[in-house]
Short mmCIF file of C-alpha atoms in Angstrom, two decimals:
data_model
loop_
_atom_site.label_atom_id
_atom_site.label_comp_id
_atom_site.label_asym_id
_atom_site.label_seq_id
_atom_site.Cartn_x
_atom_site.Cartn_y
_atom_site.Cartn_z
CA MET D 1 13.58 6.84 33.66
CA LYS D 2 15.66 5.13 30.93
CA ALA D 3 12.60 3.03 30.42
CA ARG D 4 10.56 5.42 29.32
CA GLU D 5 13.36 6.99 26.87
CA SER D 6 13.61 3.29 25.48
CA LEU D 7 9.68 2.85 25.06
CA VAL D 8 9.21 6.96 23.04
CA ARG D 9 12.27 5.34 20.73
CA LEU D 10 10.61 2.01 20.35
CA LYS D 11 6.94 3.41 19.74
CA GLU D 12 8.81 6.15 17.37
CA PHE D 13 10.19 3.20 15.21
CA GLN D 14 7.32 1.22 15.25
CA VAL D 15 5.48 4.61 13.23
CA ARG D 16 8.09 4.45 11.17
CA GLU D 17 7.86 1.15 10.07
CA LYS D 18 4.09 1.30 9.76
CA GLN D 19 4.82 4.59 7.41
CA ARG D 20 6.82 2.55 5.15
CA GLN D 21 4.69 -0.38 5.19
CA LEU D 22 1.94 2.00 4.03
CA ASN D 23 4.33 3.81 1.40
CA GLN D 24 5.00 0.59 -0.16
CA LEU D 25 1.58 -0.61 -0.75
CA GLN D 26 1.24 2.40 -2.20
CA MET D 27 3.44 2.23 -4.42
CA MET D 28 2.56 -1.22 -5.58
CA MET D 29 -1.00 -0.35 -5.90
CA ALA D 30 0.22 2.59 -8.01
CA GLU D 31 2.48 0.16 -9.86
CA PHE D 32 -0.14 -2.32 -10.80
CA GLU D 33 -2.55 0.44 -11.74
CA ARG D 34 -0.06 1.63 -14.23
CA MET D 35 0.47 -2.00 -15.50
CA THR D 36 -3.43 -2.60 -15.99
CA LYS D 37 -3.49 0.25 -18.49
CA ASP D 38 -0.69 -0.51 -20.20
CA LEU D 39 -2.40 -3.92 -20.48
CA GLU D 40 -5.49 -2.10 -21.63
CA ASN D 41 -3.82 -0.04 -24.32
CA GLN D 42 -2.35 -3.43 -25.43
CA ILE D 43 -5.65 -4.95 -25.79
CA ILE D 44 -7.21 -2.22 -27.90
CA PHE D 45 -4.04 -2.27 -30.07
CA GLU D 46 -4.78 -6.08 -30.95
CA GLU D 47 -8.48 -5.87 -31.27
CA LYS D 48 -7.93 -2.60 -33.49
CA LYS D 49 -4.94 -4.79 -35.33
CA SER D 50 -7.18 -8.07 -35.89
CA GLY D 51 -10.75 -6.32 -36.21
CA ILE D 52 -12.30 -8.52 -33.30
CA SER D 53 -12.97 -7.20 -30.19
CA ASP D 54 -15.57 -9.57 -28.81
CA PRO D 55 -13.32 -12.24 -26.46
CA GLN D 56 -15.67 -14.78 -27.07
CA HIS D 57 -15.42 -15.37 -31.38
CA PHE D 58 -13.21 -17.88 -31.75
CA ALA D 59 -10.68 -16.08 -33.68
CA TYR D 60 -9.50 -13.33 -30.89
CA PRO D 61 -6.50 -12.60 -30.48
CA THR D 62 -4.61 -15.05 -28.07
CA PHE D 63 -2.06 -11.86 -26.57
CA ALA D 64 -5.26 -10.41 -26.02
CA LYS D 65 -7.08 -12.84 -23.92
CA ALA D 66 -3.97 -13.55 -21.93
CA ALA D 67 -3.60 -9.76 -21.30
CA ARG D 68 -7.13 -9.18 -20.32
CA GLN D 69 -6.67 -12.09 -17.83
CA ARG D 70 -3.76 -10.77 -16.45
CA ALA D 71 -5.19 -7.14 -15.94
CA ASP D 72 -8.42 -8.50 -14.28
CA ASN D 73 -5.55 -10.50 -12.43
CA LEU D 74 -4.18 -7.18 -11.47
CA GLN D 75 -7.64 -5.27 -10.33
CA VAL D 76 -8.10 -8.05 -7.90
CA SER D 77 -4.51 -7.66 -6.89
CA ILE D 78 -5.35 -4.24 -6.36
CA ARG D 79 -8.33 -4.40 -4.38
CA GLU D 80 -6.34 -6.99 -2.18
CA LEU D 81 -3.73 -4.18 -1.52
CA LYS D 82 -6.52 -1.80 -0.83
CA THR D 83 -7.86 -3.75 2.10
CA GLN D 84 -4.33 -4.02 3.48
CA GLN D 85 -3.61 -0.42 3.04
CA ASP D 86 -7.05 0.51 5.20
CA ALA D 87 -5.68 -2.27 7.83
CA ALA D 88 -2.25 -0.72 7.57
CA GLU D 89 -3.58 3.12 8.09
CA LEU D 90 -5.40 1.75 11.28
CA ALA D 91 -2.49 0.36 12.69
CA LEU D 92 -0.43 3.72 11.79
CA GLU D 93 -2.95 5.65 13.71
CA GLU D 94 -3.51 3.46 16.92
CA VAL D 95 1.01 3.34 16.87
CA GLN D 96 0.50 6.99 16.34
CA ALA D 97 -1.39 7.31 19.06
CA GLU D 98 0.80 5.20 21.43
CA TYR D 99 3.63 7.32 20.12
CA ALA D 100 2.26 10.36 21.39
CA LYS D 101 1.38 9.05 24.78
CA ALA D 102 4.74 7.68 25.50
CA ALA D 103 6.40 11.35 24.39
CA ALA D 104 3.85 12.84 26.59
CA LEU D 105 4.66 10.83 29.53
CA GLU D 106 8.55 11.31 28.69
CA GLU D 107 8.43 14.80 28.62
CA ARG D 108 6.14 15.52 31.82
CA ASP D 109 8.92 13.13 33.63
CA THR D 110 11.79 15.29 32.28
CA SER D 111 9.94 18.76 33.63
CA THR D 112 9.32 17.12 36.67
CA ARG D 113 13.22 16.07 36.92
CA LEU D 114 14.23 19.60 35.93
CA ARG D 115 12.20 21.07 38.91
CA ALA D 116 13.87 18.45 41.34
#
């Protein structure tokens, strides 16, 4: 019956690991969103300072142009992380189901041993 105990511990570890990965993805997304907001505020400031808000204008501030590109890149990264988050959530659900099944088998074996 030690094999089942090991299986339960393994599944429990896998659940914790998937939860950790999911939390890490969520933290990264939140950080990227915060960075995007900061960049957008800097862009607005630069546009007001220069008086030019058209990115196609020849005198549009270089910093604002670079910040706009960085913000766009962060938005792409956020979308990619969202896809990874969805996959991680599915994987977590699968591992949780496996853990529940292994724990139920272990519990059944334990109660059988106690009755015997």
